[in-house]
PDB file of C-alpha atoms and ligand atoms in Angstrom:
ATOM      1  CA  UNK A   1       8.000  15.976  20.514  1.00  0.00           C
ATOM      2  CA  UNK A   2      10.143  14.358  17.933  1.00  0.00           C
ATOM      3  CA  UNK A   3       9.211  13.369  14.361  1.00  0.00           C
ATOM      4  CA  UNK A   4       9.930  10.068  15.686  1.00  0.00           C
ATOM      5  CA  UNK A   5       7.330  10.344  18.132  1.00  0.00           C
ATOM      6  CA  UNK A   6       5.058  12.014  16.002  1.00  0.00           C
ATOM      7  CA  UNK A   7       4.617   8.923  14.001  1.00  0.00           C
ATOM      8  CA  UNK A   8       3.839   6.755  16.918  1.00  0.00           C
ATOM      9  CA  UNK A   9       0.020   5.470  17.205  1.00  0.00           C
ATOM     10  CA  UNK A  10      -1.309   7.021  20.158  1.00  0.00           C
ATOM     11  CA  UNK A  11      -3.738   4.762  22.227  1.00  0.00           C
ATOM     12  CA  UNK A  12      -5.194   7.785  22.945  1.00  0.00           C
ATOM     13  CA  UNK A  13      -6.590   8.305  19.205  1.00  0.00           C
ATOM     14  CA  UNK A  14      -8.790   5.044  19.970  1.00  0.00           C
ATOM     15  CA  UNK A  15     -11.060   7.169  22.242  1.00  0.00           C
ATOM     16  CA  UNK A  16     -13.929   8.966  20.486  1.00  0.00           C
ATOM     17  CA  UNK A  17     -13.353  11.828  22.320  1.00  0.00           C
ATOM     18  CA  UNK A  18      -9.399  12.631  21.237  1.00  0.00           C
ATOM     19  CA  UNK A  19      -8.562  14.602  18.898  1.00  0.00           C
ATOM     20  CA  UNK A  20      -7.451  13.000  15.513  1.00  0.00           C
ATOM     21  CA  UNK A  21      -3.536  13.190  15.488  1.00  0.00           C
ATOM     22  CA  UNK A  22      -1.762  15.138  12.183  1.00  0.00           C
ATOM     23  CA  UNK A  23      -1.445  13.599   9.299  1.00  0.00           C
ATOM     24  CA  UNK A  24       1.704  12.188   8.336  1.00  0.00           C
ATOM     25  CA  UNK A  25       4.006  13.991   5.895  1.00  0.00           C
ATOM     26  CA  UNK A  26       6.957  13.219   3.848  1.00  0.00           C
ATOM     27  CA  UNK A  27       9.163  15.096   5.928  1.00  0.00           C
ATOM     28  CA  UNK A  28       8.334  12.740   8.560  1.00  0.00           C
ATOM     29  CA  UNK A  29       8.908   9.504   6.708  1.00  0.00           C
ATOM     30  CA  UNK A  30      12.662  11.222   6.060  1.00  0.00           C
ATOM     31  CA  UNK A  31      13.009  11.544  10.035  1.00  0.00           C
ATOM     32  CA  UNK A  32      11.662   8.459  10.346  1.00  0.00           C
ATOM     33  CA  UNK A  33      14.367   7.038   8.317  1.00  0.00           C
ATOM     34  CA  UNK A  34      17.231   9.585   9.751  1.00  0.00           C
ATOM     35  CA  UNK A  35      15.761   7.862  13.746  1.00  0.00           C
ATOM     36  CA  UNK A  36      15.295   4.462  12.973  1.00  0.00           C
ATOM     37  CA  UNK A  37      12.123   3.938  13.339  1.00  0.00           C
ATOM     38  CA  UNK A  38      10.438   1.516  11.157  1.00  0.00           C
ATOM     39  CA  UNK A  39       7.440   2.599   8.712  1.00  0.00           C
ATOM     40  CA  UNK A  40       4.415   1.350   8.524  1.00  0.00           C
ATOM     41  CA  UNK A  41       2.492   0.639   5.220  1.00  0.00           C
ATOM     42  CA  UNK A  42      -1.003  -1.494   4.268  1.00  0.00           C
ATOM     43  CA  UNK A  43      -3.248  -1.403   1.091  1.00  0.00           C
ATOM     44  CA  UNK A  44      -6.506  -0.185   1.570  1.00  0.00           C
ATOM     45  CA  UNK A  45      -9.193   0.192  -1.282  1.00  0.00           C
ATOM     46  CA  UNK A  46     -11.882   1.072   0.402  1.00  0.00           C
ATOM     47  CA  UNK A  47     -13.432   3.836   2.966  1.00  0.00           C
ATOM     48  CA  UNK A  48     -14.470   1.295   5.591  1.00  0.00           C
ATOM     49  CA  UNK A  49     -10.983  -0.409   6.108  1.00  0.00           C
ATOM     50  CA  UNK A  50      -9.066   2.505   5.502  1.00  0.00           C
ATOM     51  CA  UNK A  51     -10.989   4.366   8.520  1.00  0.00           C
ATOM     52  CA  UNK A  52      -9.912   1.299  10.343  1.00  0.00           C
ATOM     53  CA  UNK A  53      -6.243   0.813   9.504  1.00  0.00           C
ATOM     54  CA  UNK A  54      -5.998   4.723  10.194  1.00  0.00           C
ATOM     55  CA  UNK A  55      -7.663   4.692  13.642  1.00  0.00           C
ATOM     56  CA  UNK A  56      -5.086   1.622  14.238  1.00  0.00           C
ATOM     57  CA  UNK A  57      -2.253   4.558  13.431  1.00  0.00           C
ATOM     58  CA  UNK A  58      -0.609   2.464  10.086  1.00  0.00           C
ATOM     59  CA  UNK A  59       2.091   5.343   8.674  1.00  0.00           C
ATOM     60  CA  UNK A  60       0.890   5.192   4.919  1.00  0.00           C
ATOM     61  CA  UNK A  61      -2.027   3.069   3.072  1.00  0.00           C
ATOM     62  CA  UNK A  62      -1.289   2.156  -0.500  1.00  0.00           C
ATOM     63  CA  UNK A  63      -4.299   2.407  -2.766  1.00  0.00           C
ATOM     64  CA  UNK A  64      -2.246  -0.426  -4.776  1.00  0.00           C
ATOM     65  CA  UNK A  65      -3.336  -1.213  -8.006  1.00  0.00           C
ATOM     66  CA  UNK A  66      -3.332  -4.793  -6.372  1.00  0.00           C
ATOM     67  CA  UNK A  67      -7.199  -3.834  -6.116  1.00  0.00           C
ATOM     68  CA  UNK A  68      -7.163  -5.967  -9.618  1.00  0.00           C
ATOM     69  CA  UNK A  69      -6.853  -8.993  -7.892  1.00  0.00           C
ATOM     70  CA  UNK A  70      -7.828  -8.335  -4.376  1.00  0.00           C
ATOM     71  CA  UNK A  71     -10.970  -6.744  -5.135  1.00  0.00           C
ATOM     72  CA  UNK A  72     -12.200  -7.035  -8.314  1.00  0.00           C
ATOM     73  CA  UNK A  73     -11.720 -10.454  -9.345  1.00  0.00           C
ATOM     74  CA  UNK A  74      -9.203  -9.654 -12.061  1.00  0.00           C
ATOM     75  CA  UNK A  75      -6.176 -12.564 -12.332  1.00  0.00           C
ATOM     76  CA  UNK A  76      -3.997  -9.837 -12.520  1.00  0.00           C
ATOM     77  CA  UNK A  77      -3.234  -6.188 -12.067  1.00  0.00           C
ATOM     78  CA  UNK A  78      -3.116  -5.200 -15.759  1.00  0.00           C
ATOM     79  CA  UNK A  79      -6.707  -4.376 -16.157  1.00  0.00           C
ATOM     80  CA  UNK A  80      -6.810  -1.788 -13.568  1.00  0.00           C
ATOM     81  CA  UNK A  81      -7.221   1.323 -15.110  1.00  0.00           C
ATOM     82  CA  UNK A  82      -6.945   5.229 -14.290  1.00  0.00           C
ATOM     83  CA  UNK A  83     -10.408   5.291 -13.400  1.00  0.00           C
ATOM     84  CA  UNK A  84     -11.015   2.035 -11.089  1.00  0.00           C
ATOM     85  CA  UNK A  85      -7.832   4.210  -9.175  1.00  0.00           C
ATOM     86  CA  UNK A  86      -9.323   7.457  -9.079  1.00  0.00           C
ATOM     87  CA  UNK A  87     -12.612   5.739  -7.683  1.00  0.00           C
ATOM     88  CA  UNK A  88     -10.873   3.655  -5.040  1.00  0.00           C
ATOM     89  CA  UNK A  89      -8.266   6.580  -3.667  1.00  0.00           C
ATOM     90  CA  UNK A  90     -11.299   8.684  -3.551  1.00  0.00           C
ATOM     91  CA  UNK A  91     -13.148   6.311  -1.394  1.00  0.00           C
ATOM     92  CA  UNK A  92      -9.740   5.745   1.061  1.00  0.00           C
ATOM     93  CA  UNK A  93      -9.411   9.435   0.935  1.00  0.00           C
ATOM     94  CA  UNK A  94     -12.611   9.605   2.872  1.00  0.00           C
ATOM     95  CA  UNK A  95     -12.162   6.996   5.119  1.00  0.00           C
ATOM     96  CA  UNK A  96      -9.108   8.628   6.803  1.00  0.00           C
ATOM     97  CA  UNK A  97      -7.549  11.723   8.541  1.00  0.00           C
ATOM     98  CA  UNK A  98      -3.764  10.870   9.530  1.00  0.00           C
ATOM     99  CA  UNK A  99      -1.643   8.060   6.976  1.00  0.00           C
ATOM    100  CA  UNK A 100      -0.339   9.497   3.740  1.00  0.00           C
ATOM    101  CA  UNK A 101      -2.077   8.020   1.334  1.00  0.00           C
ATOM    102  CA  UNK A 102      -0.263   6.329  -2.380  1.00  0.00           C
ATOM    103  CA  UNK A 103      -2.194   5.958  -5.341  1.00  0.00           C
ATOM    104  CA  UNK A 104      -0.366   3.551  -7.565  1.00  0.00           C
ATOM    105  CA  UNK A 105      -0.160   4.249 -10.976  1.00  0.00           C
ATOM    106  CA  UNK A 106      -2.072   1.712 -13.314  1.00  0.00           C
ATOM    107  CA  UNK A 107      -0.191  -0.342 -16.170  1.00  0.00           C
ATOM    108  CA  UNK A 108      -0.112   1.670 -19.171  1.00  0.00           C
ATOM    109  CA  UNK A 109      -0.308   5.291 -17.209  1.00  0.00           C
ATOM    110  CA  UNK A 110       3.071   6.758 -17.192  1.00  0.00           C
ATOM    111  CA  UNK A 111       5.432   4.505 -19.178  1.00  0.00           C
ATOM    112  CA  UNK A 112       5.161   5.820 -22.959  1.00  0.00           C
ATOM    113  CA  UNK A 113       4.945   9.382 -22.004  1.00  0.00           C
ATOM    114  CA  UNK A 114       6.136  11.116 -19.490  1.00  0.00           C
ATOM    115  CA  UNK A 115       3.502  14.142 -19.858  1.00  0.00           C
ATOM    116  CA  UNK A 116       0.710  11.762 -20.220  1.00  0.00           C
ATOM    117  CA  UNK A 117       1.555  10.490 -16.926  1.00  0.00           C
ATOM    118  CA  UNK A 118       1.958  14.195 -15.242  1.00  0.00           C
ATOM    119  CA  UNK A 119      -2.022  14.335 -16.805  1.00  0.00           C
ATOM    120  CA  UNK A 120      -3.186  10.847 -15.055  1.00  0.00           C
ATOM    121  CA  UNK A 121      -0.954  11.006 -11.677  1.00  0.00           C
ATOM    122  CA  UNK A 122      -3.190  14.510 -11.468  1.00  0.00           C
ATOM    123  CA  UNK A 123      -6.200  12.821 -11.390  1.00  0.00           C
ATOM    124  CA  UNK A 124      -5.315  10.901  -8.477  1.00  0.00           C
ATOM    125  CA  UNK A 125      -3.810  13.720  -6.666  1.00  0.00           C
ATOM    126  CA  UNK A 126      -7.323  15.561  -7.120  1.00  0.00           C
ATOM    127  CA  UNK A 127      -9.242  12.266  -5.724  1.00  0.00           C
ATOM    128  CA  UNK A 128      -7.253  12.744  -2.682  1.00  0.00           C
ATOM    129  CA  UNK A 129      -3.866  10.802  -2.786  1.00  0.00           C
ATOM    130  CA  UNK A 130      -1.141  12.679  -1.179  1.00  0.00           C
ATOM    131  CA  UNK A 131       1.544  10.958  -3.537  1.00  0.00           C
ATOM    132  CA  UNK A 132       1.738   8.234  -6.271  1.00  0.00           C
ATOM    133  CA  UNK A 133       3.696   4.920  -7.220  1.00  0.00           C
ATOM    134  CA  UNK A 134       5.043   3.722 -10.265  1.00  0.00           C
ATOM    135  CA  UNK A 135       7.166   0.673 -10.943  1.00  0.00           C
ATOM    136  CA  UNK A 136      10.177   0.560 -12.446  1.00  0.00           C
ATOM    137  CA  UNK A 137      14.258   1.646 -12.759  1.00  0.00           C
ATOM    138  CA  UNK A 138      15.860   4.152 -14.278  1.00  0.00           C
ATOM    139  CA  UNK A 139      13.433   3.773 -17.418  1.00  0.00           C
ATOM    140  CA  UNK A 140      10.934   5.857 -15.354  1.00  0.00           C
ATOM    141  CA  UNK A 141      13.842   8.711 -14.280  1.00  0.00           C
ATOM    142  CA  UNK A 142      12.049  11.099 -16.912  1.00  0.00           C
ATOM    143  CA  UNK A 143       8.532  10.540 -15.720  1.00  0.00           C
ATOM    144  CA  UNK A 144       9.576  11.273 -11.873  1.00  0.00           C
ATOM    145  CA  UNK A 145      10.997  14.123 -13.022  1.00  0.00           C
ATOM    146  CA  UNK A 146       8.148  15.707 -14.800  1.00  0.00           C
ATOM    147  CA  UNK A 147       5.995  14.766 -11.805  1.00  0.00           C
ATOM    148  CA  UNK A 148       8.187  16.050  -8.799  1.00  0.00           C
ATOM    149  CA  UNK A 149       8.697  19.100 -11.263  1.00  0.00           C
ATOM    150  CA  UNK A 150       4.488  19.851 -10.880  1.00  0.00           C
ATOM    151  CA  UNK A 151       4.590  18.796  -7.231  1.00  0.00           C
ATOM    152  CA  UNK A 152       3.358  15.261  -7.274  1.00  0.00           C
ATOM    153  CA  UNK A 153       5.424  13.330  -4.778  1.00  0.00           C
ATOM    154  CA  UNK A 154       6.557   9.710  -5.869  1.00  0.00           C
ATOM    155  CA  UNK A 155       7.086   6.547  -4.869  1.00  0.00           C
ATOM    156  CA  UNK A 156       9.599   4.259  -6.866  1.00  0.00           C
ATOM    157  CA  UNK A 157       8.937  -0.075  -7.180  1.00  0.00           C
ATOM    158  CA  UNK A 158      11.712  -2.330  -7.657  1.00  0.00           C
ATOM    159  CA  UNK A 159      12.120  -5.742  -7.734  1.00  0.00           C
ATOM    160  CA  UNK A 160       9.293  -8.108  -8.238  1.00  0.00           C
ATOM    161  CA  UNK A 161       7.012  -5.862 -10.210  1.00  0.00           C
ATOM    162  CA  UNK A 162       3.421  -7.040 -10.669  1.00  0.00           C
ATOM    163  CA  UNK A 163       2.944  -4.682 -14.023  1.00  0.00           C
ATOM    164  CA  UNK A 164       5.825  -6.737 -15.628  1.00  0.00           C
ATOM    165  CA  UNK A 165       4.406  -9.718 -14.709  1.00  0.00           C
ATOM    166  CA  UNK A 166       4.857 -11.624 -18.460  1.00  0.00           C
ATOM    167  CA  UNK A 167       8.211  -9.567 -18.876  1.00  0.00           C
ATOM    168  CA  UNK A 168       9.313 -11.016 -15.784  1.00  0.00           C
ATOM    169  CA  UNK A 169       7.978 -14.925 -16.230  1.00  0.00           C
ATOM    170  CA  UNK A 170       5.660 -14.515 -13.341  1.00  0.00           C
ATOM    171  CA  UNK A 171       6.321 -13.620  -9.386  1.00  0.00           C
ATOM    172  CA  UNK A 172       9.504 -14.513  -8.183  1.00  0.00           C
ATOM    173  CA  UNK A 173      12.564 -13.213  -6.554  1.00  0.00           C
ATOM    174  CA  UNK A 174      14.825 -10.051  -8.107  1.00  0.00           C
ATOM    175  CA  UNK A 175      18.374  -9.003  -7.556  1.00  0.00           C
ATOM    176  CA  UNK A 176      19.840 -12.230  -7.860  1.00  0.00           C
ATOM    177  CA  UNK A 177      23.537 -12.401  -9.938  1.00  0.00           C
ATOM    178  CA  UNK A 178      23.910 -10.361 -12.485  1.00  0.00           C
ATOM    179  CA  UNK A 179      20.789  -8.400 -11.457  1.00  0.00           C
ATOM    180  CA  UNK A 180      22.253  -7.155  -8.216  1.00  0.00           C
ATOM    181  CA  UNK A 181      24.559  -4.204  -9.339  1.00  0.00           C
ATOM    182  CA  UNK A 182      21.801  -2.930 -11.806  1.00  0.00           C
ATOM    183  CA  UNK A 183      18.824  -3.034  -9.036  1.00  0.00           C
ATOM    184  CA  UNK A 184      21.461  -0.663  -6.861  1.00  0.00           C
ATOM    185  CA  UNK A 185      22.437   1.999  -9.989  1.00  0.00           C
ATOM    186  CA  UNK A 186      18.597   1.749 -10.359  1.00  0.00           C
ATOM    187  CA  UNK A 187      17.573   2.505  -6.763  1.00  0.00           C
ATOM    188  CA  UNK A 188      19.965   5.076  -6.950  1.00  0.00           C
ATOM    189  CA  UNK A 189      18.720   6.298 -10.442  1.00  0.00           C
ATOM    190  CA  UNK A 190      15.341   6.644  -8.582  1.00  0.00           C
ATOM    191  CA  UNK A 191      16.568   8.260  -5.377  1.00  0.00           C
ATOM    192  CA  UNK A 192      18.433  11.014  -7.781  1.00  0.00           C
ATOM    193  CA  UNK A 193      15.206  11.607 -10.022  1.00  0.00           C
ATOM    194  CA  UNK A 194      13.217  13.007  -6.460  1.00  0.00           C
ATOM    195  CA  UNK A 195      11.507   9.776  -5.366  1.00  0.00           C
ATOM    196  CA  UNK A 196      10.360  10.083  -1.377  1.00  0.00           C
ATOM    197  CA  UNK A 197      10.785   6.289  -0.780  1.00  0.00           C
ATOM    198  CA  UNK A 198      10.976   3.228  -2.728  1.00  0.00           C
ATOM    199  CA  UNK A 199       9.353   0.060  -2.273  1.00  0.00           C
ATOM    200  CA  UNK A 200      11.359  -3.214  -2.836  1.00  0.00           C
ATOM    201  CA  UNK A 201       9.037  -6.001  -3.808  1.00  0.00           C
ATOM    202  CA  UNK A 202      10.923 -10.072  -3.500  1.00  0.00           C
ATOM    203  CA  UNK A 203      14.094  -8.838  -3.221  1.00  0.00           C
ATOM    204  CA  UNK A 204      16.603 -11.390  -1.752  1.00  0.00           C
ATOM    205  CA  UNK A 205      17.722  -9.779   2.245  1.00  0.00           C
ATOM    206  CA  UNK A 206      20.634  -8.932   1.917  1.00  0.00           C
ATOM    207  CA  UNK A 207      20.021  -7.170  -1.639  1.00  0.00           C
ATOM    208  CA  UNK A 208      17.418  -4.951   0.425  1.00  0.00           C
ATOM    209  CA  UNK A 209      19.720  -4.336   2.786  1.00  0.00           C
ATOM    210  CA  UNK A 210      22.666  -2.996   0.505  1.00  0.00           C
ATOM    211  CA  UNK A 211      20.156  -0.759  -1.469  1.00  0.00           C
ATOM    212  CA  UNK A 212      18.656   0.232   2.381  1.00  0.00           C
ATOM    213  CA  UNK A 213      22.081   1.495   3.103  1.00  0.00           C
ATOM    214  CA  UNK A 214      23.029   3.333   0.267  1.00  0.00           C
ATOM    215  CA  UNK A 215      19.618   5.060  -0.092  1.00  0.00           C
ATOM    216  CA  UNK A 216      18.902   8.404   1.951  1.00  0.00           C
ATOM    217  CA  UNK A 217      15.214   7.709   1.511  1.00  0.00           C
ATOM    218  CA  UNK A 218      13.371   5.064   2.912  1.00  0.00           C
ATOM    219  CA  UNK A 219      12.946   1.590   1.364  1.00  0.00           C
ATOM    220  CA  UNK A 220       9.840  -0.289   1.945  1.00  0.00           C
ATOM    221  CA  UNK A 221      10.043  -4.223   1.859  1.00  0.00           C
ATOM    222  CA  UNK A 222       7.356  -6.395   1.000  1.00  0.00           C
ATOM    223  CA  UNK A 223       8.913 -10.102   0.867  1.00  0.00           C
ATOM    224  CA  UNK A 224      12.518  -8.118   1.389  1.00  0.00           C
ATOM    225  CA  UNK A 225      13.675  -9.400   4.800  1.00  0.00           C
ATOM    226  CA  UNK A 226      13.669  -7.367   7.798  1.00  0.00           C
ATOM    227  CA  UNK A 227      16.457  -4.910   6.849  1.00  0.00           C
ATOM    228  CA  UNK A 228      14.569  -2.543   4.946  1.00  0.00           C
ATOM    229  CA  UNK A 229      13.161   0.891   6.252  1.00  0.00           C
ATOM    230  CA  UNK A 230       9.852  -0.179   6.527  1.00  0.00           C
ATOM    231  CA  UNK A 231       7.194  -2.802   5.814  1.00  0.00           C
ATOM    232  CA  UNK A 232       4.126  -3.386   3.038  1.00  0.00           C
ATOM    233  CA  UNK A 233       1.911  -5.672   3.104  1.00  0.00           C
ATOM    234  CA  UNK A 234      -1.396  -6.046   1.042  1.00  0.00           C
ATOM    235  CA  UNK A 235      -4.124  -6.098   3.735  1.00  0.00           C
ATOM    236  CA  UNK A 236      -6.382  -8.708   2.868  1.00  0.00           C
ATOM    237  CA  UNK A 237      -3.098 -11.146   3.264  1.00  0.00           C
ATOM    238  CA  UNK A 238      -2.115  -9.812   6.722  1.00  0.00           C
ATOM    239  CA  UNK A 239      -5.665 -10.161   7.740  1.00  0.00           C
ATOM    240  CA  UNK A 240      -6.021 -13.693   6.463  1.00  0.00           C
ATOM    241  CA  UNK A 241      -9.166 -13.012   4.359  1.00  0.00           C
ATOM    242  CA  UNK A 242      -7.954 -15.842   1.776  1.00  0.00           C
ATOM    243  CA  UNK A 243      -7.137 -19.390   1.870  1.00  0.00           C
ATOM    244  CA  UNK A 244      -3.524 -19.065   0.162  1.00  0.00           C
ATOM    245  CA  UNK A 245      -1.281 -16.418   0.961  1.00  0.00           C
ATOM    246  CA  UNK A 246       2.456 -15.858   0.204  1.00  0.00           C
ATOM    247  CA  UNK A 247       5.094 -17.566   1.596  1.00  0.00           C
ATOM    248  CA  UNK A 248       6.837 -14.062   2.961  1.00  0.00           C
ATOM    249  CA  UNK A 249       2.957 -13.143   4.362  1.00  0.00           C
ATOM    250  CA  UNK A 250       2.250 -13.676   8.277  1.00  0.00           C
ATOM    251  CA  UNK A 251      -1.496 -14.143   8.987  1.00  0.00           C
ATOM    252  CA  UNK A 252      -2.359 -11.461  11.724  1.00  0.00           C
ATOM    253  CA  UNK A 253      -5.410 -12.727  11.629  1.00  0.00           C
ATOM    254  CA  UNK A 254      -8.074 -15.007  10.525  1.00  0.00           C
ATOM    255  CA  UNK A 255     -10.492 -12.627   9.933  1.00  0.00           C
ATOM    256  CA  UNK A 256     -12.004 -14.653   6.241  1.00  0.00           C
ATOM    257  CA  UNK A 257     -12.873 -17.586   8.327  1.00  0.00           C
ATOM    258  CA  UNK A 258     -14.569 -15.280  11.077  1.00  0.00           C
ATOM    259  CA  UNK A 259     -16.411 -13.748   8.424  1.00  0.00           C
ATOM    260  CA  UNK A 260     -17.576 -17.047   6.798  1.00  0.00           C
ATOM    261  CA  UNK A 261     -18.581 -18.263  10.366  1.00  0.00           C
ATOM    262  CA  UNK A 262     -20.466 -14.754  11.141  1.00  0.00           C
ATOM    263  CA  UNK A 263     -22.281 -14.977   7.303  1.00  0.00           C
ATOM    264  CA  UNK A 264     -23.401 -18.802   8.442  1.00  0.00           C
ATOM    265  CA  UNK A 265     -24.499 -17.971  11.971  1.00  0.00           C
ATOM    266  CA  UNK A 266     -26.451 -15.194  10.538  1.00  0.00           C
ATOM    267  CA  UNK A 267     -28.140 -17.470   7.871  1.00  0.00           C
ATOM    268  CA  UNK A 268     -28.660 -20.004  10.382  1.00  0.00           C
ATOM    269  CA  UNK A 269     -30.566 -17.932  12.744  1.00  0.00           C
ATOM    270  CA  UNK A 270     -32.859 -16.303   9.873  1.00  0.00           C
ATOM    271  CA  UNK A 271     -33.916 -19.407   8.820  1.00  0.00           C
ATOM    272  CA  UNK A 272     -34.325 -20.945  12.619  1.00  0.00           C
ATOM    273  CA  UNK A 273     -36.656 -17.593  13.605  1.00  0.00           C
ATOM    274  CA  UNK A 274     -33.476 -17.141  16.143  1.00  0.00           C
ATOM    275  CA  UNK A 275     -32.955 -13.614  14.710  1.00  0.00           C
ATOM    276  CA  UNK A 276     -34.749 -11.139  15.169  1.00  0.00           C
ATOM    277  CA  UNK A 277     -35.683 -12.294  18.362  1.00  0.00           C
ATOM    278  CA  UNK A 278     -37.907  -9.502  20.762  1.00  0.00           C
ATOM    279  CA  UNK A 279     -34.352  -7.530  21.357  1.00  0.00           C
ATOM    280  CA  UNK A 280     -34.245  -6.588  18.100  1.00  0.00           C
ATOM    281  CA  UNK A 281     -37.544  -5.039  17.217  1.00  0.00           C
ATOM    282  CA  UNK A 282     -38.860  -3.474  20.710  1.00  0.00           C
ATOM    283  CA  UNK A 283     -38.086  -0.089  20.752  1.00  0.00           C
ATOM    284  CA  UNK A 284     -36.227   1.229  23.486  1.00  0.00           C
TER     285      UNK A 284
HETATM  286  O1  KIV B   1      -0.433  -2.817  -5.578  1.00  0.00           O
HETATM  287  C1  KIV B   1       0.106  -3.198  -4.527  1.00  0.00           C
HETATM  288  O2  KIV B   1      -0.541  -3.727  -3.610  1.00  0.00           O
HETATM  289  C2  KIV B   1       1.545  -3.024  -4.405  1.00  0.00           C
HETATM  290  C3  KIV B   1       2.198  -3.603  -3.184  1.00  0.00           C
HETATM  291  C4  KIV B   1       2.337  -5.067  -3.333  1.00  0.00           C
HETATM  292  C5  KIV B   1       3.495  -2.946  -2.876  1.00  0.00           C
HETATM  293  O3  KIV B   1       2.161  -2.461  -5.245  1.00  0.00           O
END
């Protein structure tokens, strides 16, 4: 079997009986790339989705730092902090047996000292990631090094990067102009300090697509166009758990609504006497 095929869900896995497929590795992300076969990537946060995005055979699930503001009401990412990440990679960690799982690195984490970060990117490693994130160019080449030096593979972010939000004047597209030639030397940078992929967040197309091709490692695109290696998306958005998503997001689903609808049915039928009805409490 290839590495190739390795990767591919197997509808097989569904059944309770199967046995739970490998998990996936970095060496198969590489073949991945080396085939052409596009890469798979969602955030999870929790055990419960996790379990479920696993069993669905999704390549790698991102315990982004996007937990902020998808989970815990924050308007941002900034407050997240080493511990809300250890907590949450910990839970995902449990919830699954095959997708390599990212812990992102929290604002303030890695970028004043490189050591500092080897201490904190531990700590997530030991709750069960298999590799960590950080955003950034070459500003962050000393900080990969010192963690690929102790064994702790990484994941570059370029582009639109959430941490940088007031640096940046909010989310919007990266690479543009001037920016172009210094988001390539900095992909590049990355690539040369040991990262395993890199994720390219808002990045005009055809930008993704240069730094795709000049990268041995694969990129991951999350509002990047269709040219990258692979695909992110933040789960709650692909799911359609909120009213607003962005522009670059498709809805697989409308699973908020559902839930809203299942929550009302469910109160409904309390208060009507409809539930528990005679099914419910007989035993069997
Ligand atoms: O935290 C996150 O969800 C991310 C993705 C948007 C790539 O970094």
């Amino acid at each position: 079997m290839s590495s190739a095929q390795y990767l591919q869900p197997d509808a097989s896995t569904q059944a309770a009986a199967a046995p739970r497929p490998k998990r996936v590795r970095l060496h198969h992300l590489a073949a991945a790339k080396a085939e052409g076969r596009k890469l798979t990537m969602l955030t999870a946060y929790d055990a419960l989705t996790a379990h479920i995005f696993d069993e669905a055979g999704v390549d790698m699930l991102l315990v982004g730092d996007s937990v902020g503001n998808v989970m815990l009401g924050y308007p941002s990412t900034l407050p997240v902090t080493v511990e809300d990440m250890v907590h949450h990679v910990a839970a995902v960690s449990r919830g699954t047996s095959r997708a390599l799982i990212v812990g992102d690195m929290p604002f303030g984490s890695y970028e004043a000292d490189a050591r500092e970060g080897y201490a904190n990117a531990v700590r997530l490693m030991k709750a069960g990631a298999h590799a960590v994130k950080l955003e950034g160019g070459a500003a962050r080449v000393e900080a990969i090094r010192v963690l690929t030096a102790g064994a702790i593979p990484v994941m570059g972010h370029l582009g639109y990067t959430p941490q940088s939000e007031h640096a940046l004047g909010g989310p919007r597209m990266q690479g543009r102009g001037d920016q172009r030639a210094r988001m390539l030397a900095d992909a590049l940078a990355l690539q040369e300090a040991g990262v395993f992929a890199l994720v390219l967040e808002m990045v005009p197309a055809d930008i993704a697509a240069e730094i795709t091709q000049a990268l041995d490692i694969p990129t991951i695109g999350i509002g990047a166009g269709p040219h990258t290696d692979g695909q992110v998306l933040v789960w709650s958005d692909m799911a359609g758990m909120t009213e607003w998503t962005p522009r670059f997001v498709r809805r697989f689903a409308e699973l908020g609504q559902a839930l809203k609808e299942a929550a009302a049915d469910y109160i409904a039928s309390v208060e009507d006497g409809s539930f528990p009805s005679e099914d419910h409490y007989h035993a069997h």
